[in-house]
Structures are given as structure tokens and as C-alpha cells.
Short mmCIF file of C-alpha atoms in Angstrom, two decimals:
data_model
loop_
_atom_site.label_atom_id
_atom_site.label_comp_id
_atom_site.label_asym_id
_atom_site.label_seq_id
_atom_site.Cartn_x
_atom_site.Cartn_y
_atom_site.Cartn_z
CA MET A 1026 152.75 95.11 109.06
CA ASN A 1027 149.19 94.63 110.22
CA ALA A 1028 149.24 91.02 109.02
CA ARG A 1029 152.32 90.34 111.08
CA ILE A 1030 150.63 91.73 114.14
CA GLN A 1031 147.39 89.72 113.68
CA GLN A 1032 149.08 86.35 113.09
CA PRO A 1033 150.27 85.78 116.68
CA HIS A 1034 146.96 87.05 118.03
CA THR A 1035 145.00 84.49 115.94
CA ALA A 1036 147.24 81.63 117.05
CA PHE A 1037 146.86 82.58 120.71
CA GLY A 1038 143.07 82.56 120.41
CA GLN A 1039 143.05 79.07 118.91
CA GLN A 1040 145.26 77.78 121.73
CA GLN A 1041 142.96 79.40 124.31
CA ARG A 1042 139.88 77.75 122.80
CA GLY A 1043 141.56 74.32 123.04
CA ALA A 1044 142.41 74.84 126.70
CA MET A 1045 138.87 75.88 127.52
CA LEU A 1046 137.54 72.72 125.88
CA VAL A 1047 139.71 70.58 128.16
CA LEU A 1048 138.53 72.50 131.21
CA VAL A 1049 134.89 72.10 130.17
CA VAL A 1050 135.34 68.34 129.74
CA ILE A 1051 137.00 68.05 133.16
CA ALA A 1052 134.25 70.14 134.75
CA MET A 1053 131.52 68.07 133.15
CA ALA A 1054 133.21 64.83 134.26
CA SER A 1055 133.51 66.19 137.79
CA LEU A 1056 129.85 67.17 137.85
CA LEU A 1057 128.92 63.72 136.56
CA LEU A 1058 130.98 62.04 139.25
CA MET A 1059 129.51 64.29 141.93
CA GLY A 1060 126.02 63.49 140.72
CA ALA A 1061 126.84 59.78 140.70
CA LEU A 1062 128.22 60.07 144.24
CA ALA A 1063 125.09 61.89 145.40
CA LEU A 1064 122.79 59.33 143.79
CA ASP A 1065 124.61 56.27 145.07
CA GLY A 1066 125.28 57.89 148.46
CA SER A 1067 121.63 58.80 148.94
CA HIS A 1068 120.63 55.29 147.90
CA MET A 1069 123.02 53.81 150.47
CA LEU A 1070 121.83 56.15 153.23
CA LEU A 1071 118.17 55.35 152.54
CA ASN A 1072 118.76 51.59 152.59
CA LYS A 1073 120.99 51.83 155.67
CA THR A 1074 118.11 53.54 157.50
CA ARG A 1075 115.60 50.96 156.28
CA LEU A 1076 117.89 48.10 157.26
CA GLN A 1077 118.59 49.57 160.69
CA ASN A 1078 114.88 50.00 161.38
CA ALA A 1079 114.23 46.39 160.37
CA VAL A 1080 117.12 45.07 162.47
CA ASP A 1081 115.99 47.16 165.48
CA ALA A 1082 112.50 45.68 165.23
CA ALA A 1083 113.95 42.18 164.89
CA ALA A 1084 116.08 42.58 168.02
CA LEU A 1085 113.11 43.90 170.02
CA SER A 1086 110.94 41.02 168.83
CA GLY A 1087 113.60 38.46 169.72
CA ALA A 1088 114.18 39.95 173.18
CA LYS A 1089 110.44 40.15 173.83
CA THR A 1090 109.98 36.50 172.91
CA LEU A 1091 113.00 35.53 175.01
CA SER A 1092 111.46 37.24 178.04
CA MET A 1093 108.32 35.16 177.53
CA VAL A 1094 110.06 31.79 177.17
CA ALA A 1095 113.28 32.30 179.18
CA GLY A 1096 114.49 29.23 181.02
CA THR A 1097 112.42 26.79 178.98
CA SER A 1098 113.55 24.23 176.46
CA GLY A 1099 114.09 25.71 173.02
CA SER A 1100 113.92 29.33 174.19
CA ALA A 1101 116.91 30.36 172.05
CA SER A 1102 115.39 28.89 168.88
CA LEU A 1103 112.02 30.52 169.59
CA SER A 1104 113.72 33.90 170.07
CA GLN A 1105 115.76 33.45 166.89
CA THR A 1106 112.67 32.53 164.91
CA ALA A 1107 110.76 35.55 166.24
CA ALA A 1108 113.60 37.91 165.33
CA LEU A 1109 114.02 36.52 161.80
CA ASN A 1110 110.26 36.50 161.20
CA THR A 1111 110.06 40.16 162.17
CA LEU A 1112 112.98 40.98 159.88
CA THR A 1113 111.22 39.19 157.02
CA LEU A 1114 107.94 41.00 157.67
CA ASN A 1115 109.72 44.35 157.50
CA ALA A 1116 111.54 43.32 154.32
CA ASN A 1117 108.24 42.42 152.70
CA ALA A 1118 106.68 45.79 153.60
CA ALA A 1119 106.01 48.38 150.91
CA GLY A 1120 109.16 50.15 149.74
CA ASN A 1121 111.56 47.44 150.95
CA GLN A 1122 111.64 45.31 147.81
CA GLU A 1123 115.43 45.57 147.51
CA LEU A 1124 115.82 44.30 151.09
CA ALA A 1125 113.41 41.44 150.40
CA THR A 1126 115.38 40.47 147.29
CA ALA A 1127 118.67 40.48 149.19
CA MET A 1128 117.21 38.32 151.96
CA ALA A 1129 115.75 35.85 149.48
CA ALA A 1130 119.13 35.51 147.76
CA ASN A 1131 120.83 34.57 151.04
CA ALA A 1132 118.02 33.31 153.25
CA ALA A 1133 120.21 31.28 155.61
CA GLY A 1134 123.09 33.70 156.07
CA PHE A 1135 121.63 37.17 155.66
CA ALA A 1136 121.15 37.85 159.40
CA LYS A 1137 122.66 36.40 162.56
CA VAL A 1138 120.80 36.20 165.90
CA GLU A 1139 122.80 35.77 169.12
CA LEU A 1140 122.03 35.81 172.86
CA ALA A 1141 123.87 36.91 176.01
CA THR A 1142 123.37 37.60 179.70
CA SER A 1143 124.90 41.09 179.44
CA VAL A 1144 124.43 43.95 177.02
CA TYR A 1145 128.22 43.85 176.53
CA GLY A 1146 128.24 40.16 175.61
CA PRO A 1147 129.78 37.81 174.78
CA PHE A 1148 127.00 36.97 172.32
CA SER A 1149 126.56 33.53 170.78
CA PHE A 1150 123.89 31.11 169.69
CA PRO A 1151 122.14 29.42 171.43
CA GLY A 1152 123.85 31.38 174.19
CA PRO A 1153 123.65 30.76 177.94
CA ALA A 1154 120.48 29.40 179.54
CA SER A 1155 120.11 32.62 181.55
CA ALA A 1156 120.36 34.91 178.49
CA THR A 1157 118.12 37.98 178.43
CA PHE A 1158 119.69 40.08 175.63
CA VAL A 1159 119.35 39.50 171.89
CA ARG A 1160 121.61 40.83 169.15
CA VAL A 1161 120.71 40.81 165.44
CA THR A 1162 123.51 41.45 162.93
CA VAL A 1163 123.49 41.95 159.16
CA THR A 1164 127.08 42.28 157.99
CA ASN A 1165 126.52 42.60 154.23
CA TYR A 1166 123.39 43.94 152.56
CA PRO A 1167 124.39 44.28 148.87
CA LEU A 1168 122.79 47.15 146.97
CA SER A 1169 122.10 47.91 143.33
CA SER A 1170 124.73 50.13 141.68
CA PHE A 1171 124.00 53.16 139.55
CA PHE A 1172 127.39 54.76 138.92
CA TRP A 1173 129.31 52.83 141.57
CA GLY A 1174 131.22 51.01 138.83
CA VAL A 1175 132.86 54.31 137.85
CA PHE A 1176 134.52 54.54 141.27
CA GLN A 1177 135.62 50.92 141.05
CA ALA A 1178 137.06 51.54 137.55
CA LEU A 1179 139.01 54.57 138.77
CA ASP A 1180 140.42 52.38 141.55
CA ASN A 1181 141.28 49.55 139.14
CA GLY A 1182 138.47 47.45 140.53
CA ASN A 1183 139.81 47.57 144.10
CA ALA A 1184 136.96 49.67 145.53
CA THR A 1185 134.56 47.76 147.75
CA SER A 1186 131.15 46.66 146.52
CA LYS A 1187 128.17 48.83 147.30
CA ALA A 1188 126.67 47.46 150.52
CA VAL A 1189 125.55 48.48 154.02
CA ALA A 1190 125.49 46.74 157.42
CA ALA A 1191 123.49 47.07 160.65
CA VAL A 1192 123.40 45.60 164.15
CA ALA A 1193 120.98 46.02 167.05
CA THR A 1194 120.86 44.84 170.66
CA ALA A 1195 117.72 44.64 172.79
CA GLY A 1196 116.97 43.48 176.30
CA PRO A 1197 115.18 44.27 179.55
CA SER A 1198 115.37 47.38 181.70
CA PRO A 1199 113.42 48.00 184.92
CA THR A 1200 110.73 50.61 184.56
CA SER A 1201 111.20 53.67 186.75
CA SER A 1202 107.50 54.45 187.02
CA PRO A 1203 105.10 51.59 186.19
CA CYS A 1204 101.52 52.55 185.42
CA ASP A 1205 99.72 49.23 184.99
CA LEU A 1206 99.35 48.74 188.74
CA THR A 1207 96.64 47.01 190.72
CA PRO A 1208 95.14 48.83 193.73
CA LEU A 1209 96.93 46.56 196.19
CA LEU A 1210 99.69 47.23 198.70
CA VAL A 1211 102.11 44.83 200.39
CA CYS A 1212 104.04 45.99 203.43
CA GLY A 1213 107.75 45.37 202.92
CA ASP A 1214 110.78 45.39 205.21
CA PRO A 1215 113.27 48.12 204.15
CA ALA A 1216 116.09 46.26 205.95
CA GLN A 1217 115.61 43.03 203.96
CA ASN A 1218 116.12 43.77 200.29
CA ASN A 1219 118.80 41.74 198.52
CA PRO A 1220 117.44 40.58 195.15
CA THR A 1221 120.66 38.76 194.21
CA ALA A 1222 120.11 36.53 197.25
CA GLY A 1223 116.43 36.10 196.39
CA MET A 1224 115.13 38.45 199.11
CA PHE A 1225 112.76 41.22 198.01
CA TRP A 1226 111.75 43.66 200.77
CA GLY A 1227 111.37 40.78 203.22
CA PHE A 1228 109.77 38.35 200.73
CA ARG A 1229 111.57 35.43 199.14
CA PHE A 1230 110.95 34.83 195.46
CA GLY A 1231 108.83 31.75 194.88
CA ASP A 1232 107.44 31.44 198.41
CA LEU A 1233 103.68 31.23 198.83
CA GLN A 1234 102.25 34.54 200.06
CA VAL A 1235 98.83 35.92 200.95
CA LEU A 1236 98.43 39.24 199.21
CA LYS A 1237 95.08 40.47 200.51
CA THR A 1238 94.10 39.88 204.11
CA ALA A 1239 90.74 38.52 205.12
CA ALA A 1240 88.27 40.32 207.33
CA ASN A 1241 89.26 38.44 210.48
CA ASN A 1242 93.02 38.81 209.97
CA SER A 1243 95.07 41.55 211.60
CA SER A 1244 96.45 44.17 209.21
CA ALA A 1245 100.01 45.46 209.21
CA ILE A 1246 98.67 48.94 208.44
CA GLY A 1247 95.89 49.17 210.98
CA PRO A 1248 92.32 48.15 211.77
CA GLY A 1249 89.93 48.32 208.85
CA ASN A 1250 92.73 48.30 206.28
CA PHE A 1251 92.90 45.35 203.90
CA GLN A 1252 95.85 46.38 201.72
CA LEU A 1253 93.74 48.22 199.13
CA LEU A 1254 94.97 51.47 197.60
CA ASP A 1255 92.83 54.50 196.92
CA PHE A 1256 93.14 54.83 193.13
CA GLY A 1257 89.70 56.34 192.75
CA SER A 1258 86.21 56.03 194.14
CA GLY A 1259 84.49 52.96 195.53
CA GLY A 1260 84.12 49.39 194.43
CA LYS A 1261 84.01 50.21 190.71
CA THR A 1262 87.61 51.43 190.82
CA VAL A 1263 88.72 48.36 192.79
CA ARG A 1264 86.93 46.05 190.32
CA GLU A 1265 88.46 47.69 187.24
CA GLY A 1266 91.85 48.07 188.90
CA LEU A 1267 92.13 44.38 189.74
CA ALA A 1268 90.86 43.51 186.26
CA GLY A 1269 93.68 45.63 184.83
CA GLY A 1270 91.88 48.77 183.75
CA ILE A 1271 93.52 51.55 185.78
CA ASN A 1272 96.41 53.66 184.54
CA GLN A 1273 98.01 54.76 187.79
CA CYS A 1274 101.73 55.60 187.70
CA ASN A 1275 103.91 55.65 190.81
CA VAL A 1276 107.59 56.13 191.50
CA VAL A 1277 109.89 54.88 194.23
CA GLY A 1278 110.08 57.42 197.05
CA SER A 1279 106.59 58.80 196.50
CA THR A 1280 103.64 57.89 198.71
CA VAL A 1281 100.39 56.04 198.09
CA GLN A 1282 97.10 56.44 199.93
CA THR A 1283 95.46 53.36 201.38
CA LYS A 1284 91.73 52.75 201.24
CA PRO A 1285 89.80 51.41 204.22
CA GLY A 1286 87.38 48.51 203.79
CA ASN A 1287 87.66 45.07 202.24
CA THR A 1288 85.51 45.59 199.10
CA VAL A 1289 85.33 41.82 198.73
CA GLY A 1290 82.90 41.45 195.83
CA PRO A 1291 84.44 43.98 193.41
CA SER A 1292 88.00 42.80 194.11
CA ALA A 1293 87.12 39.17 193.34
CA GLN A 1294 85.16 40.14 190.22
CA GLY A 1295 88.09 42.11 188.87
CA LEU A 1296 90.89 39.67 189.67
CA ASN A 1297 89.03 36.61 188.42
CA THR A 1298 88.79 37.94 184.86
CA ARG A 1299 92.39 36.77 184.61
CA PHE A 1300 91.05 33.21 185.03
CA ASN A 1301 88.31 33.64 182.40
CA GLU A 1302 85.59 34.25 185.01
CA TYR A 1303 83.34 37.27 184.42
CA LYS A 1304 80.86 38.99 186.72
CA GLY A 1305 79.98 42.54 187.66
CA GLY A 1306 79.59 43.77 184.09
CA LEU A 1307 83.15 42.90 183.05
CA SER A 1308 83.76 41.18 179.73
CA ALA A 1309 86.50 39.17 178.01
CA SER A 1310 86.73 41.72 175.21
CA ASP A 1311 87.86 44.37 177.70
CA TYR A 1312 89.73 42.11 180.12
CA PRO A 1313 90.94 38.90 178.42
CA PRO A 1314 92.12 35.93 180.49
CA ASP A 1315 95.64 34.64 180.83
CA LEU A 1316 96.98 32.23 178.23
CA VAL A 1317 96.98 29.51 180.92
CA THR A 1318 94.20 29.32 183.52
CA THR A 1319 95.21 25.97 185.08
CA VAL A 1320 94.89 25.89 188.88
CA ASN A 1321 95.07 23.33 191.67
CA SER A 1322 91.90 21.31 192.20
CA LYS A 1323 91.39 22.66 195.73
CA SER A 1324 91.86 26.10 197.25
CA PHE A 1325 94.58 27.33 199.55
CA THR A 1326 93.49 28.37 203.04
CA TYR A 1327 94.97 30.75 205.57
CA ALA A 1328 93.74 31.47 209.09
CA GLY A 1329 96.08 34.39 209.69
CA SER A 1330 99.54 34.76 211.20
CA PRO A 1331 101.22 32.79 212.72
CA ALA A 1332 99.30 29.90 211.11
CA PRO A 1333 100.85 28.51 207.91
CA ILE A 1334 99.14 28.52 204.54
CA GLN A 1335 97.57 25.14 203.88
CA TYR A 1336 96.31 23.12 200.95
CA ASN A 1337 93.76 20.39 201.64
CA GLY A 1338 94.61 20.57 205.35
CA GLN A 1339 98.38 20.22 204.80
CA THR A 1340 101.09 22.85 205.20
CA VAL A 1341 102.50 24.19 201.93
CA THR A 1342 106.27 24.37 201.54
CA SER A 1343 108.41 25.97 198.82
CA SER A 1344 111.77 24.95 197.34
CA ASN A 1345 113.10 27.21 194.57
CA GLY A 1346 109.54 28.20 193.79
CA ASN A 1347 108.26 24.61 193.63
CA LEU A 1348 105.25 24.34 195.93
CA SER A 1349 104.25 21.07 197.55
CA THR A 1350 102.66 19.42 200.56
CA SER A 1351 103.40 16.08 202.15
CA SER A 1352 101.01 14.56 199.59
CA GLY A 1353 102.96 15.81 196.56
CA ALA A 1354 103.68 18.69 194.20
CA LEU A 1355 101.26 21.54 193.49
CA TYR A 1356 100.67 23.60 190.38
CA ASP A 1357 102.81 26.74 190.80
CA TYR A 1358 104.58 29.53 188.94
CA ASN A 1359 107.24 27.22 187.52
CA ASN A 1360 104.57 24.99 185.98
CA TRP A 1361 102.72 28.01 184.62
CA ALA A 1362 105.92 29.43 183.08
CA GLN A 1363 106.49 26.18 181.20
CA ASP A 1364 102.88 26.07 180.01
CA SER A 1365 102.96 29.73 178.94
CA ALA A 1366 106.16 29.17 176.99
CA ALA A 1367 104.48 26.28 175.21
CA CYS A 1368 101.64 28.63 174.24
CA VAL A 1369 104.11 31.17 172.85
CA GLY A 1370 105.75 28.38 170.88
CA GLY A 1371 102.44 27.40 169.31
CA GLY A 1372 101.53 24.42 171.50
CA GLY A 1373 100.04 23.61 174.87
CA ASN A 1374 96.57 23.92 176.36
CA CYS A 1375 96.00 27.65 175.94
CA GLN A 1376 93.11 30.08 176.05
CA SER A 1377 92.36 31.09 172.48
CA ASN A 1378 91.72 34.70 173.53
CA GLY A 1379 94.34 34.67 176.26
CA VAL A 1380 97.06 37.27 176.87
CA PHE A 1381 100.54 36.56 178.20
CA GLU A 1382 101.17 37.25 181.92
CA ARG A 1383 97.65 38.26 182.85
CA ARG A 1384 98.10 36.15 185.98
CA ILE A 1385 101.05 38.30 187.05
CA ILE A 1386 99.95 41.54 188.64
CA LYS A 1387 102.07 44.56 189.45
CA ILE A 1388 101.74 45.79 193.03
CA VAL A 1389 103.20 48.48 195.25
CA ILE A 1390 105.63 47.48 198.01
CA GLY A 1391 105.34 50.03 200.82
CA ASP A 1392 106.99 50.90 204.12
CA CYS A 1393 104.12 50.49 206.58
CA SER A 1394 106.20 51.03 209.72
CA GLY A 1395 104.54 53.40 212.14
CA LYS A 1396 101.15 53.14 210.43
CA ASN A 1397 98.10 52.25 212.48
CA ASP A 1398 95.17 53.65 210.61
CA GLY A 1399 92.62 52.47 208.08
CA THR A 1400 93.61 55.38 205.86
CA SER A 1401 97.36 55.96 205.68
CA SER A 1402 99.92 57.57 203.41
CA VAL A 1403 102.57 54.91 202.80
CA PRO A 1404 106.03 55.52 201.24
CA VAL A 1405 106.76 53.42 198.13
CA LEU A 1406 109.75 51.08 198.45
CA GLY A 1407 109.41 49.43 195.05
CA PHE A 1408 107.17 47.44 192.74
CA GLY A 1409 106.63 43.71 192.81
CA CYS A 1410 105.57 41.05 190.32
CA TYR A 1411 103.07 38.68 191.88
CA PHE A 1412 101.85 35.45 190.24
CA VAL A 1413 98.26 34.64 191.21
CA LEU A 1414 97.75 30.93 191.93
CA GLN A 1415 93.97 30.74 191.99
CA PRO A 1416 90.84 32.87 191.59
CA GLU A 1417 89.90 35.00 194.56
CA THR A 1418 87.20 33.13 196.47
CA GLN A 1419 84.57 35.21 198.22
CA GLN A 1420 83.12 33.86 201.43
CA GLY A 1421 80.90 36.44 203.09
CA ASN A 1422 83.11 39.40 203.92
CA GLN A 1423 86.34 37.44 203.49
CA ALA A 1424 88.53 37.13 200.43
CA GLN A 1425 92.21 36.31 200.07
CA ILE A 1426 94.63 36.31 197.15
CA PHE A 1427 97.28 33.57 197.10
CA GLY A 1428 100.36 33.68 194.94
CA GLN A 1429 104.13 33.89 194.61
CA PHE A 1430 106.47 36.83 194.15
CA VAL A 1431 108.60 36.42 191.01
CA SER A 1432 111.68 38.41 190.10
CA VAL A 1433 110.59 40.04 186.84
CA CYS A 1434 107.50 40.64 184.72
CA GLU A 1435 106.30 42.81 181.87
CA GLY A 1436 106.31 46.51 182.61
CA ASP A 1437 105.21 49.73 180.95
CA ASN A 1438 105.90 53.47 180.86
CA VAL A 1439 109.59 54.44 180.58
CA PRO A 1440 112.76 52.47 181.38
CA GLY A 1441 114.82 53.27 184.43
CA PRO A 1442 118.42 54.54 184.53
CA ASN A 1443 119.99 51.09 185.02
CA PRO A 1444 119.87 48.08 182.66
CA ALA A 1445 118.74 44.60 183.64
CA GLY A 1446 120.02 43.06 186.84
CA ASN A 1447 117.29 44.56 188.98
CA VAL A 1448 113.88 43.12 189.71
CA GLY A 1449 110.27 44.08 189.19
CA PRO A 1450 108.40 45.22 186.06
CA GLN A 1451 110.72 45.32 183.05
CA ILE A 1452 110.59 47.00 179.64
CA ILE A 1453 112.25 45.56 176.53
CA GLN A 1454 114.28 48.32 174.91
CA LEU A 1455 117.12 48.89 172.45
CA TYR A 1456 120.66 49.37 173.73
CA LYS A 1457 123.82 50.72 172.17
CA THR A 1458 125.62 47.76 170.62
CA TYR A 1459 129.13 46.98 171.83
CA ILE A 1460 131.49 44.85 169.80
CA ASP A 1461 133.46 43.40 172.70
CA ASN A 1462 133.49 43.13 176.48
CA ASN A 1463 135.60 46.30 176.69
CA GLN A 1464 132.43 48.26 175.88
CA THR A 1465 133.62 49.48 172.49
CA PRO A 1466 130.56 50.86 170.66
CA SER A 1467 129.75 49.55 167.21
CA THR A 1468 129.59 52.05 164.35
CA ASP A 1469 126.79 50.06 162.68
CA SER A 1470 124.18 50.34 165.46
#
């Protein structure tokens, strides 16, 4: 009777052991698949991050180059080349061998560079002549597979290949608080500010303007004031400030303190470093010149309002920023912009140690109404970009700075709340990428 009782018990145990074996196999397969998913998933995430960083840098490089050559012949190609070169440099960096291999396998079609006038697009290449935004897109970066084939086998080969994508958009944004300012103030008109119509606080872009008054000229601020700002102490600060060595941040709505006195010598010594002229202990290693130091053969002259600015005894006129007299055209901002773009493109007559836009200085535009004192506290209206036409010439206690206001220039510090469309110092920054003009954000940016 005992044998009859043990027989069913033995059979049940054998069946139980078989079921456990199946469960163990299933569990082990599940763990293997989970490990494969973790390995391949981590690999994808790592390479997605690396690709996004490389594409971000490429977009910034392209937008930066575009800001330097905008409006010139071949600007789109120069921006595209800069973006792709930066992408290649990142791919060739340590740890990015897989990215470098993928780019080499599809050198012509791996990345696409497009331009637009708006962050929302439409983007194309070469894009519109007025483009300021650059988009870099990589739609398919194929990756090495570890266990990815298992997932494809389970899906009868219908699962997608292992790959990642990335897109980045970069362009200008006005800085809310520029720091690389010169210790100069221009009195603006709060009632005349319409940048879209070319009017900037009473100044028209491209017109010839005197920035620093001479000793015998009347000042809009008051007697003894020659449009210098008090960024520190004495002539040393003025010299270094006009050479570009003062980190003084201001914001719209704050006030700046003016400095009495003309400080002729130090101001000329500082400003003229931008033209590769060095005096007063300043050196090219600290204050390099502009890429292009070309100037007109003779100096501009100004006897004070209401007299016009003259060149070689003839009145200077401006048409869309093109300066001329009755004798012919003069070298102006438009000529300099073309020459600077040629330098960026690898050609032209350029200073070997030159730096882009050293001849454009950032200045404070202030509301001087009601001021009549050598030392005044002036409200800040905005910040202007001023192209300097010639070195500051010192004659006794007189010195004037001649130039043209331009709409945008390189800025620093942090970007403002609004994207491009404004004027003044600009920062190239990354933007959220949108896939259409309806402002639909991309999931790959």
C-alpha cells in the first residue's frame, strides 16, 4: 500500500522539476534581453549626447561665421563650411571614433546645413540673402549593434536599424547687459527710435557721425563734458577703455556717470590700437588691431554744429551707408564689411594678428535732456554699435572720433529676452529647433 501511495508523489515531483526548468529558461532569456536592451540603450543614449553636442557646436560655428560675412558674396557657403568643419573636428576628438567612422562613410550626406531669416524657418540652402539663423541636421547616425539583432529577429526583421538623429539651430540675440563697453556716451533722442525704419535714438544707420566732441565744440551735456564716462580713475582708465580693456556692464534703464574733461591723449592712444598704432605703453599682444585697417587718405574734419562734416574741404553725404563727396566715393563701413568678410574667407589684405570687429566699438546711448553739468548722471536708453572710420587725431586739446552707427555687432554677457530683430550688440546662441512655421518643436534638438 505504501508503494501505491509513493508512485503518484514521485510522478508529481518529476513534472514539477520540468516546469521549473522551463521557467528558469524563460527567466534567463528575459534577463539576457534586458541586459541587451540596457547595453544597446546606453550605447544609443551616449552617442545621441555626443552627436547633439557636435551638432550644437556646428550650428553655433555656422551662425557665428554667418554674422561675420552676412550680406557678402558666398556667405552661405562660408557658413556651411564652418559648420561642417566644426562637426568634423568634434568627430575626430578623443572618444568619438564611431562618429568619425560614420561621417567618413557618408561624407557628403551625413549632415545638412540650412539658413533662414527666422528661428522658425523656412530653412534652405543657400537660403535668403538676409539670413541670420543656421540649422544643422543629422537625420541618420548609424550605430554598431551588440544585441540589437535579437530585437529585429523577434520582429521578423521589421525593427528599425540602430541609429540616432540630432538637429540644432543657432542665431543672434541682443544682449541685455553688454560689458565690453567703451567709456563714451552719445546723447540720443527718446522720441526717435524706430530701428525697422533705420532710426536709432535719433541717429540713422550708416550716416557719418562725430562721436567725441572737440574742445571748442558745445556739448549736449554741459560745459566741460566731452562725452566721456566715468568707468574708473583718470586717463589710464580712458586709455584702456578705448583700447578695449574695461569690463563694465550696464543695462537699459540704469544710469551712467559722465566724466568731465577731454582726456585727449589717453583717448587717442587707446582707440588707435584698433588701427595697429601703439603708444602710451599699450601693446598689440594685449590689444590687437582690426583685421582691416584701411582708411581714407585724408582725415574728416568738423567745426561743430551746425557745420557739416567735411572731407578734403567737401561736404560728406551718405546713401544707404555709402559715404561720398562731390569728388567721389569714400572708404566706409560697407567697404570694410566686404574686406572683413574676405579675411574670414581666407583672402584679402588682412592684418596677420588682427581680430574681427575691433573697429566697431560698443557705446552707451543716453538721455541727456535736462543735463547741463560737466558731471551728470545720465539714464541709459540703449547700446549702439559704432564703426570707427579713422584713427583719432590729436591736435592740442582737440580730438574727434568719426564713424557710422551700424545696426548690429558682436556682443557679450547674456542674451536678452527677445530673439533677433532688434539692434545693438548681439550674442550667437542656440535656440529650440522648430520643424515648421507653426512653431512645432523638434524632438531631436
